Every structure is written in structure tokens, then in C-alpha cells.
JSON list of C-alpha atoms and ligand atoms in Angstrom, two decimals:
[
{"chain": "A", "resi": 45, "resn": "UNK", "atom": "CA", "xyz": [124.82, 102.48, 71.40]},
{"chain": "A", "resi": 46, "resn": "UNK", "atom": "CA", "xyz": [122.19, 103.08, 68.82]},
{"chain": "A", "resi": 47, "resn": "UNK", "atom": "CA", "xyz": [122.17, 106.48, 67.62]},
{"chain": "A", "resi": 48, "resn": "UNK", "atom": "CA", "xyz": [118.89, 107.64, 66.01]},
{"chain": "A", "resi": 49, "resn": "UNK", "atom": "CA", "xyz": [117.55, 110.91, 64.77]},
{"chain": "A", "resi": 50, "resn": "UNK", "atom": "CA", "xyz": [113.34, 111.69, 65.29]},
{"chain": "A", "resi": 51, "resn": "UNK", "atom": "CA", "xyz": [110.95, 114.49, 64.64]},
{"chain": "A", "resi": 52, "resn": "UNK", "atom": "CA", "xyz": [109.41, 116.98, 66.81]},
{"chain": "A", "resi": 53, "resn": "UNK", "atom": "CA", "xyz": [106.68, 119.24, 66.32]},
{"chain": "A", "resi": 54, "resn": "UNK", "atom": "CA", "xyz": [105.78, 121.93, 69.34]},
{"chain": "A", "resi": 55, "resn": "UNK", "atom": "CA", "xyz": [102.27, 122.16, 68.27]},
{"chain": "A", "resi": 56, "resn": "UNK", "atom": "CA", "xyz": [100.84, 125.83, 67.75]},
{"chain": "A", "resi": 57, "resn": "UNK", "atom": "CA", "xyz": [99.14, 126.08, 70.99]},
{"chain": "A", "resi": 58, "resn": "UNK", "atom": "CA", "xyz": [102.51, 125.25, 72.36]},
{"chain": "A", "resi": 59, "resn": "UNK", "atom": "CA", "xyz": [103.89, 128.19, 70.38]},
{"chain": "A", "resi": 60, "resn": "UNK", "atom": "CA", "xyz": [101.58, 130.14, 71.37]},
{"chain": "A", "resi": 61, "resn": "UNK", "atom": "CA", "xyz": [101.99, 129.83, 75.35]},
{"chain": "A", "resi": 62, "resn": "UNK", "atom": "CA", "xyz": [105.57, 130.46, 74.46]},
{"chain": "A", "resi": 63, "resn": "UNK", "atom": "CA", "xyz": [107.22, 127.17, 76.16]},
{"chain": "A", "resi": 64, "resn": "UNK", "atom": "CA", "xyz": [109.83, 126.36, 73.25]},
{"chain": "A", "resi": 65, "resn": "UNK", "atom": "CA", "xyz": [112.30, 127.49, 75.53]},
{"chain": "A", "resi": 66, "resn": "UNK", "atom": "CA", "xyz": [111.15, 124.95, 78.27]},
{"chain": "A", "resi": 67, "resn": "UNK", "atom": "CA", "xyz": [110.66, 122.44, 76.23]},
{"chain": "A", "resi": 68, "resn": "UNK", "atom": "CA", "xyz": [114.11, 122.67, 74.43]},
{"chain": "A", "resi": 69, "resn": "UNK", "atom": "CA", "xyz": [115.49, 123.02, 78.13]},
{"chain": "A", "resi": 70, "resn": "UNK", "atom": "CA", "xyz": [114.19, 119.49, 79.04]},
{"chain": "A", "resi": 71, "resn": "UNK", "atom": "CA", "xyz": [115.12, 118.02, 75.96]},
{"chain": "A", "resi": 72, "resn": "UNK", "atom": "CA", "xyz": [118.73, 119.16, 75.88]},
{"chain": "A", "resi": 73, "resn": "UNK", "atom": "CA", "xyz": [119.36, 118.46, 79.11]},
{"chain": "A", "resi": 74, "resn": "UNK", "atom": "CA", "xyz": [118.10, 114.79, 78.00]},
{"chain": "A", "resi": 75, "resn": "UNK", "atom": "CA", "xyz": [120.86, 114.50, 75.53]},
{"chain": "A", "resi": 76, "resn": "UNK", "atom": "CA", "xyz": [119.17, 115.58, 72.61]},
{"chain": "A", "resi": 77, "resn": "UNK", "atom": "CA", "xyz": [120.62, 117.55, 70.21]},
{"chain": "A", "resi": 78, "resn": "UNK", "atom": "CA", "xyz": [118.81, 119.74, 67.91]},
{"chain": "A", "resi": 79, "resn": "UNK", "atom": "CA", "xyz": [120.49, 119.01, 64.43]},
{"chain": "A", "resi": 80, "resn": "UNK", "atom": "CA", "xyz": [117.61, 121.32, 61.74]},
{"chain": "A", "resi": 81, "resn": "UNK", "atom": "CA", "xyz": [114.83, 123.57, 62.89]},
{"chain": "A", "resi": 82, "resn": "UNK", "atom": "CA", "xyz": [112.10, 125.72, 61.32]},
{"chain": "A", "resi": 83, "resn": "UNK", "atom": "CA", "xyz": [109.09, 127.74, 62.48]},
{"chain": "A", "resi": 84, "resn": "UNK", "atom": "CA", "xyz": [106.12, 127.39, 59.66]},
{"chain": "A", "resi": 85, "resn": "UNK", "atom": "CA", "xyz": [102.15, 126.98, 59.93]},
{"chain": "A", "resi": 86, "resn": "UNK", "atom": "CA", "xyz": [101.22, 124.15, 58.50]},
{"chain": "A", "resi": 87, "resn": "UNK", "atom": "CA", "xyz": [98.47, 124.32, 54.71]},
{"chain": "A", "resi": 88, "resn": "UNK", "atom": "CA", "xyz": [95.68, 122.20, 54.96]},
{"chain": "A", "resi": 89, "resn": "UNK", "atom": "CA", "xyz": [97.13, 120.09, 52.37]},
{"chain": "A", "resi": 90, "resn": "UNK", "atom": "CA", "xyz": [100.68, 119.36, 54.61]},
{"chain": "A", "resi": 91, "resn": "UNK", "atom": "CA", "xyz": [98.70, 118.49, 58.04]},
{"chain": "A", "resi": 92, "resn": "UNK", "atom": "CA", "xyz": [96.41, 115.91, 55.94]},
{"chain": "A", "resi": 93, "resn": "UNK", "atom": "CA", "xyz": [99.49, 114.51, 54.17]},
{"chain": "A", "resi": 94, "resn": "UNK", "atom": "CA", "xyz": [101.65, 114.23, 57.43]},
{"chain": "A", "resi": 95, "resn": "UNK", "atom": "CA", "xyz": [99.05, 112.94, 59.87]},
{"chain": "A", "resi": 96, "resn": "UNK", "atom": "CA", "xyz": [97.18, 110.65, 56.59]},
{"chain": "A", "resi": 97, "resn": "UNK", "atom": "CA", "xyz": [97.84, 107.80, 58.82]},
{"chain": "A", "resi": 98, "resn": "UNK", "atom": "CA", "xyz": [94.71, 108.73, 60.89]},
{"chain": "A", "resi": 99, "resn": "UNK", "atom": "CA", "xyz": [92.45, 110.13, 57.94]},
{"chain": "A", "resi": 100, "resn": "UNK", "atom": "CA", "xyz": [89.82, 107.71, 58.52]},
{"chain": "A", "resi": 101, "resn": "UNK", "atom": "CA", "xyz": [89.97, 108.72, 62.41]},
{"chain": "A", "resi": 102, "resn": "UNK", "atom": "CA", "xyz": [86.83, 110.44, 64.41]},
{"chain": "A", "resi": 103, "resn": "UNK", "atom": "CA", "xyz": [89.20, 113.19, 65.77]},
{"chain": "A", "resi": 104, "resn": "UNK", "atom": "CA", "xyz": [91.26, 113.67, 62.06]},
{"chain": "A", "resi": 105, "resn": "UNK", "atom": "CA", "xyz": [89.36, 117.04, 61.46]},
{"chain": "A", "resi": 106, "resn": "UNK", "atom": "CA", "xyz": [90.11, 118.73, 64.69]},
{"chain": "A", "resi": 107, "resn": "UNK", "atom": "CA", "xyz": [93.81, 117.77, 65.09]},
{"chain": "A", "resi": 108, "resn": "UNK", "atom": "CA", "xyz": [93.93, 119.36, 61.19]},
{"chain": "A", "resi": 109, "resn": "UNK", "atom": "CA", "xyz": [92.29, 122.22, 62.68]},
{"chain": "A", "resi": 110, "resn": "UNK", "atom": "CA", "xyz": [94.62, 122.56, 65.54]},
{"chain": "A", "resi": 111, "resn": "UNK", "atom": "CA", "xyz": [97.88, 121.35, 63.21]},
{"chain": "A", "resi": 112, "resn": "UNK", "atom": "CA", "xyz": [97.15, 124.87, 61.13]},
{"chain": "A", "resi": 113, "resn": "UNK", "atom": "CA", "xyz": [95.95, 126.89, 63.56]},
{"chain": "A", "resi": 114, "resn": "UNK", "atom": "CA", "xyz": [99.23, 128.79, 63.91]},
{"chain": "A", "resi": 115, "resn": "UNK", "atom": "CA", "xyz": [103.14, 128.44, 63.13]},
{"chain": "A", "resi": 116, "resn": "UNK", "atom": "CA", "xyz": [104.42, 125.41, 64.67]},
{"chain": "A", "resi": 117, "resn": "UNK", "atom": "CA", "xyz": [108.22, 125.09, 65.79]},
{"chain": "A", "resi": 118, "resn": "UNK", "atom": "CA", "xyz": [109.53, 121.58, 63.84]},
{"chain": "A", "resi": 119, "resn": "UNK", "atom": "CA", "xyz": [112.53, 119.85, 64.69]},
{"chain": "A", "resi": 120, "resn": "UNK", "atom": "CA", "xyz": [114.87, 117.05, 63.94]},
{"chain": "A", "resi": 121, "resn": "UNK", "atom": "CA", "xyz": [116.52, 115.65, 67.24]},
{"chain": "A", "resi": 122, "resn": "UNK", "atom": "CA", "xyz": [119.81, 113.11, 67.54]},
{"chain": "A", "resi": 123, "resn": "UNK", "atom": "CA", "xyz": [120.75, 111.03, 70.45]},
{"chain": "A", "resi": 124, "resn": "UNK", "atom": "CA", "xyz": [121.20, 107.35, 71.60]},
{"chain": "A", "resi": 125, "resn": "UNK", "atom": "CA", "xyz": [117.61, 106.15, 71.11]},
{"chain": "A", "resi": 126, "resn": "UNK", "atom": "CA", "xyz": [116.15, 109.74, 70.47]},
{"chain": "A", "resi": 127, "resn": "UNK", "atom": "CA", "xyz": [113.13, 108.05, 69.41]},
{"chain": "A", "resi": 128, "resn": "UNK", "atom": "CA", "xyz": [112.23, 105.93, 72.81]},
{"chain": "A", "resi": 129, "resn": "UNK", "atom": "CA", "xyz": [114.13, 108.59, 74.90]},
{"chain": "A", "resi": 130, "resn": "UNK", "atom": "CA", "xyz": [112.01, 111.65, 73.02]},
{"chain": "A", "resi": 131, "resn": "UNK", "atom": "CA", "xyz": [109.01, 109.65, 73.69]},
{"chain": "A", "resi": 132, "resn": "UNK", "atom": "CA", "xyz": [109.50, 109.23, 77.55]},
{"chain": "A", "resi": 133, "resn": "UNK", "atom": "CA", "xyz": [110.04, 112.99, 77.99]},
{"chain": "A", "resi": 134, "resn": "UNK", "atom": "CA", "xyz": [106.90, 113.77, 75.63]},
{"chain": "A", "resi": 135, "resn": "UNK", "atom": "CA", "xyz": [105.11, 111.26, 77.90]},
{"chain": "A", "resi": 136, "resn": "UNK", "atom": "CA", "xyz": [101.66, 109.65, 77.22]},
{"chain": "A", "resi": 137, "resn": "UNK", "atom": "CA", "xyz": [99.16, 111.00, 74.34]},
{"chain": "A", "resi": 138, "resn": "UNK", "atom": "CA", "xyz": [96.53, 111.66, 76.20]},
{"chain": "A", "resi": 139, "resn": "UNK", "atom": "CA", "xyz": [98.03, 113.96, 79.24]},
{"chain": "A", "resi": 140, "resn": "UNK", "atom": "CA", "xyz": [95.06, 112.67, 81.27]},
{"chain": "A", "resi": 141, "resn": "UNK", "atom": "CA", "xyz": [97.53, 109.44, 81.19]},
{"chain": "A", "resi": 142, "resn": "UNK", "atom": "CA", "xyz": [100.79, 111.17, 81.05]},
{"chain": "A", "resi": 143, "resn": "UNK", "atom": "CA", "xyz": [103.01, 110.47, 84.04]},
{"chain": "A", "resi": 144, "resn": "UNK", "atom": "CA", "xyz": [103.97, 113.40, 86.04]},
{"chain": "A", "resi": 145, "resn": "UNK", "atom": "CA", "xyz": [106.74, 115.31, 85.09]},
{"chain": "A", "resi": 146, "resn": "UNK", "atom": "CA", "xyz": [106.59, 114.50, 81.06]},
{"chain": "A", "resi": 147, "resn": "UNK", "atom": "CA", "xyz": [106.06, 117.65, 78.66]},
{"chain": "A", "resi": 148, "resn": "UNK", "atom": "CA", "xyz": [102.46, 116.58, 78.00]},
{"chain": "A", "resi": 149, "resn": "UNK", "atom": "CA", "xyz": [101.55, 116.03, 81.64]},
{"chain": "A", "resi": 150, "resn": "UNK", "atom": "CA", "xyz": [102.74, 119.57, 82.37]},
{"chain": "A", "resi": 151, "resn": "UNK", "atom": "CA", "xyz": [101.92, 121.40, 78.96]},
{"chain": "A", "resi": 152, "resn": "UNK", "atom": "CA", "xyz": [99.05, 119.62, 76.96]},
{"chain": "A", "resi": 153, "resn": "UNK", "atom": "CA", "xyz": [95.50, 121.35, 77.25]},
{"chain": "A", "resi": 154, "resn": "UNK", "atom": "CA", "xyz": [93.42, 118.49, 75.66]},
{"chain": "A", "resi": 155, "resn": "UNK", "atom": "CA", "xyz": [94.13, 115.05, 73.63]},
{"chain": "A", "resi": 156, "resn": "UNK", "atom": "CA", "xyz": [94.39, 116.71, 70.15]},
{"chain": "A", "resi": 157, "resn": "UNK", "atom": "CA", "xyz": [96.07, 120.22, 71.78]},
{"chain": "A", "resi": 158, "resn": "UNK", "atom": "CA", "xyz": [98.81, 117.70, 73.28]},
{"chain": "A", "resi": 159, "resn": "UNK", "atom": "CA", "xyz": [101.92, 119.81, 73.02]},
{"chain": "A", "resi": 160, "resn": "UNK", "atom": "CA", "xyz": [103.98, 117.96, 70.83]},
{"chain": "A", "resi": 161, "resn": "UNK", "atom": "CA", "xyz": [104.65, 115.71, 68.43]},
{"chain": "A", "resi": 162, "resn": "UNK", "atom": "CA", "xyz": [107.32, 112.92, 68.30]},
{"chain": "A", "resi": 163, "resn": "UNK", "atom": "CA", "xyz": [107.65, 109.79, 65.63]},
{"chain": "A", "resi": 164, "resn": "UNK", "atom": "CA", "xyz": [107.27, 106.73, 67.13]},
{"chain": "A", "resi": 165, "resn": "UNK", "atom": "CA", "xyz": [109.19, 104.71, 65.16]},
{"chain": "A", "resi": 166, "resn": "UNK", "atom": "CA", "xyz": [112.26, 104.37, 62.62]},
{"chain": "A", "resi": 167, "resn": "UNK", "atom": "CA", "xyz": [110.01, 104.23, 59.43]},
{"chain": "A", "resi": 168, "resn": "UNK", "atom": "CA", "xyz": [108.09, 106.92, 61.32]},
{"chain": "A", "resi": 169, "resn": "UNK", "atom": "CA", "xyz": [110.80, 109.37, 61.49]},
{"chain": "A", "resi": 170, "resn": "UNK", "atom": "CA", "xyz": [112.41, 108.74, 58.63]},
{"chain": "A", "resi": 171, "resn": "UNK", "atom": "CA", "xyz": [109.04, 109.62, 56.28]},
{"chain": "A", "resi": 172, "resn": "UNK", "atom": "CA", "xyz": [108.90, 112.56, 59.11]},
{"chain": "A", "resi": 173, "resn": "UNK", "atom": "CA", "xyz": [111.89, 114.29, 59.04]},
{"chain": "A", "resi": 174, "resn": "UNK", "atom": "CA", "xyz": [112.14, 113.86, 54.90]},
{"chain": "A", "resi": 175, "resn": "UNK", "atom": "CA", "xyz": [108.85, 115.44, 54.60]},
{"chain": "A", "resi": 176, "resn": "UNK", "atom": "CA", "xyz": [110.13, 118.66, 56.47]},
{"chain": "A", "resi": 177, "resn": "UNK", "atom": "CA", "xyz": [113.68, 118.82, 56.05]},
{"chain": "A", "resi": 178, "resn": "UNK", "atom": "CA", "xyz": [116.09, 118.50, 53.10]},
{"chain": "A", "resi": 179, "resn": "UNK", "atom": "CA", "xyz": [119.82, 116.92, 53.81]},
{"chain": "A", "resi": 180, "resn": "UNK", "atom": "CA", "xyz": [121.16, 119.88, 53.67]},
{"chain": "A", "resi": 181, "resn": "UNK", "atom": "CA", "xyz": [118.71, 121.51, 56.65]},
{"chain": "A", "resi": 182, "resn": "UNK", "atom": "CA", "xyz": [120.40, 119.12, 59.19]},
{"chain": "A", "resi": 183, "resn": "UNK", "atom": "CA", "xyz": [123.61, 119.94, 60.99]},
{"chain": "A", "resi": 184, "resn": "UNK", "atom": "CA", "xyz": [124.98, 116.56, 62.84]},
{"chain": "A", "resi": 185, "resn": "UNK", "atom": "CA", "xyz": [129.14, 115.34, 64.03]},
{"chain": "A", "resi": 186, "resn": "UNK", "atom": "CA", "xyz": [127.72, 112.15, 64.80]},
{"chain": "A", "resi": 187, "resn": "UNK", "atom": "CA", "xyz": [125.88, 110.36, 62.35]},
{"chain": "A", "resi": 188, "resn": "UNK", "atom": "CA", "xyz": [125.59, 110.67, 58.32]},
{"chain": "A", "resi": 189, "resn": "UNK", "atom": "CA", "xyz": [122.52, 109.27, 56.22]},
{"chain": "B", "resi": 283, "resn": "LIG", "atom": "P1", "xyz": [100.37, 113.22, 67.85]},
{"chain": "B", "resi": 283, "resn": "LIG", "atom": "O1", "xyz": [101.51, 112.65, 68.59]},
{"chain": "B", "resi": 283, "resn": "LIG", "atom": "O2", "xyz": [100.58, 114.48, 67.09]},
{"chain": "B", "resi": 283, "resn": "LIG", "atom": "O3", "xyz": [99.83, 112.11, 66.85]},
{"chain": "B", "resi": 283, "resn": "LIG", "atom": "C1", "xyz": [98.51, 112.09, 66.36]},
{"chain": "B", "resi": 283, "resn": "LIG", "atom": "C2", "xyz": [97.64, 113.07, 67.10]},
{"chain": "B", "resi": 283, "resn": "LIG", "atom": "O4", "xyz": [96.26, 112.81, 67.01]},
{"chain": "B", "resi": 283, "resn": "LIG", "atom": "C3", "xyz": [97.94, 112.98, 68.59]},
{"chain": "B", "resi": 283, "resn": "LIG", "atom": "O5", "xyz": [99.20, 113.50, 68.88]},
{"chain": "B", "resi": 283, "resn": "LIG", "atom": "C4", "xyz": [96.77, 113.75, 69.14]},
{"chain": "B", "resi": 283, "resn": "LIG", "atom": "O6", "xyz": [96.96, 115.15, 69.01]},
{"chain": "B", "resi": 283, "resn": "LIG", "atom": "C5", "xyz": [95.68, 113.30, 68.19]},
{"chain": "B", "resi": 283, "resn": "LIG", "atom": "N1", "xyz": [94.92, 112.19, 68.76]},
{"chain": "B", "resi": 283, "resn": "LIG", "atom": "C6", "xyz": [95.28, 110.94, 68.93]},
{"chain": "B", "resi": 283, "resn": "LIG", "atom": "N2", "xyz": [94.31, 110.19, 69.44]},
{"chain": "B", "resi": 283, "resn": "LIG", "atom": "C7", "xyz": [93.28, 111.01, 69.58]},
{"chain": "B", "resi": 283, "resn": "LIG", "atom": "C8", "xyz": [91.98, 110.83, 70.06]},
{"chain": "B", "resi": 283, "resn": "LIG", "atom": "N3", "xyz": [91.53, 109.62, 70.48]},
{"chain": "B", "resi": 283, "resn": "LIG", "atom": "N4", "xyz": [91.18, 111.89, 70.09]},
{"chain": "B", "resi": 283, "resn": "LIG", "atom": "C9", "xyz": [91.62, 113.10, 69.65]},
{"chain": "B", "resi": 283, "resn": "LIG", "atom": "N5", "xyz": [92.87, 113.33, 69.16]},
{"chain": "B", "resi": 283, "resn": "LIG", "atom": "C10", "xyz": [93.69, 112.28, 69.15]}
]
């Protein structure tokens, strides 16, 4: 049993259309335990520091635009393989290739306005979750840094 913590960010769309609830629902019921969350909107200067990674990218300006659009709800999830098991749920990202079902397939409007966010991998999450959260933000029984 590998237990692993990951990030999740409902993007501000996703705010917006007020599905936290449901999406917390279907991750929860998934085993996932939500162990630090905060509501904040994103500067310019955080979404181009988190998401550097695709800087050089053709879509990097409009998933900036859409990253501080409005508050976004940011989490830090724990679970045996949270990261695989947060990405099945999340489902592909582009919802045109999402399997039924998944949170994107059901809530995404477009490729860039896709929902959510999860890290897909170790290194991922671990840069991730440090850039949002501080030790002493995340509340686990299971597992300590
Ligand atoms: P996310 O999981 O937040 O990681 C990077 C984001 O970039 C991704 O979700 C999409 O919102 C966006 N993205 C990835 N690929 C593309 C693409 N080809 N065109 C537009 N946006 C993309």
C-alpha cells in the first residue's frame, strides 16, 4: 500500500458553476481525504510560476487567463495512490477524450476551462502542494513528511 498525497485545483470556472460540492462528493467517496484547503485567485505572477512548465506553450496565455480569472478552491488530497487514483476520477485533459463518468467528461467546458487540476507525478506534487501549502496547513493520521 503506497500512500501518497497530490494537489488539486477546482479551476475558477469550476467555482463559479458551484460544483465543489460534487466534486468533493466523488472524490471522498474515492477514498480521498482532504488533509489542507484554501479558496484564493491566483496573481499573474503565481499562475506563471505554477504552470512555468508550459511557458513556451501556444495555449500558456489563455490557461493564465483562465488560472486568474476568479478564486480557485486548492487542495491537498491523501490516499493509497492519490496521485493515479485522483487522476482516473479527473479523467482525460481534453474532456473531448475524457471517458464518461470522470469529473472532466461531465464538468469541463473547453481544454484550458478543464475543471481541475491534479499533479501527475511525485516530483509533481511535491513542488505543488509546497508552493500552496505550508506543513502546518495540512491535517493527516496517516502519513508524516
Ligand atoms: P492542467 O491539468 O491544469 O495542466 C495544464 C493545463 O494546460 C491543462 O490542465 C489545460 O487546462 C491546459 N492545456 C493543456 N494542453 C492544452 C492544449 N493543447 N490547449 C489548451 N490548453 C491546454
Amino acid at each position: 500500500m503506497t500512500i501518497e498525497r497530490t494537489l488539486s485545483i477546482i479551476k475558477p470556472h469550476a467555482v463559479e458553476k458551484k460544483i465543489i460540492g460534487k466534486i468533493f462528493d466523488r472524490l471522498e467517496c474515492a477514498e480521498l481525504t482532504i488533509i489542507g484547503c484554501k479558496m484564493l485567485q491566483l496573481t499573474l505572477c503565481q499562475a506563471r510560476e505554477f504552470y512555468a512548465e508550459h511557458q513556451d506553450k501556444i495555449f500558456f496565455q489563455n490557461l493564465i487567463q483562465c488560472m486568474i480569472s476568479g478564486p480557485s478552491l486548492i487542495s491537498v488530497l491523501e490516499g493509497e495512490n492519490a496521485i493515479q487514483s485522483y487522476r482516473q476520477l479527473m479523467g482525460a485533459t481534453n474532456p473531448i477524450h475524457a471517458i464518461s463518468g470522470t469529473i472532466r467528461a461531465d464538468y469541463a467546458d473547453s481544454l484550458t476551462e478543464n475543471a481541475i487540476h491534479g499533479s501527475d507525478s511525485s516530483i509533481s506534487s511535491t513542488r505543488e502542494i509546497n508552493f500552496f501549502f505550508s506543513c502546518y496547513e495540512l491535517f493527516s493520521k496517516k502519513y508524516q513528511l
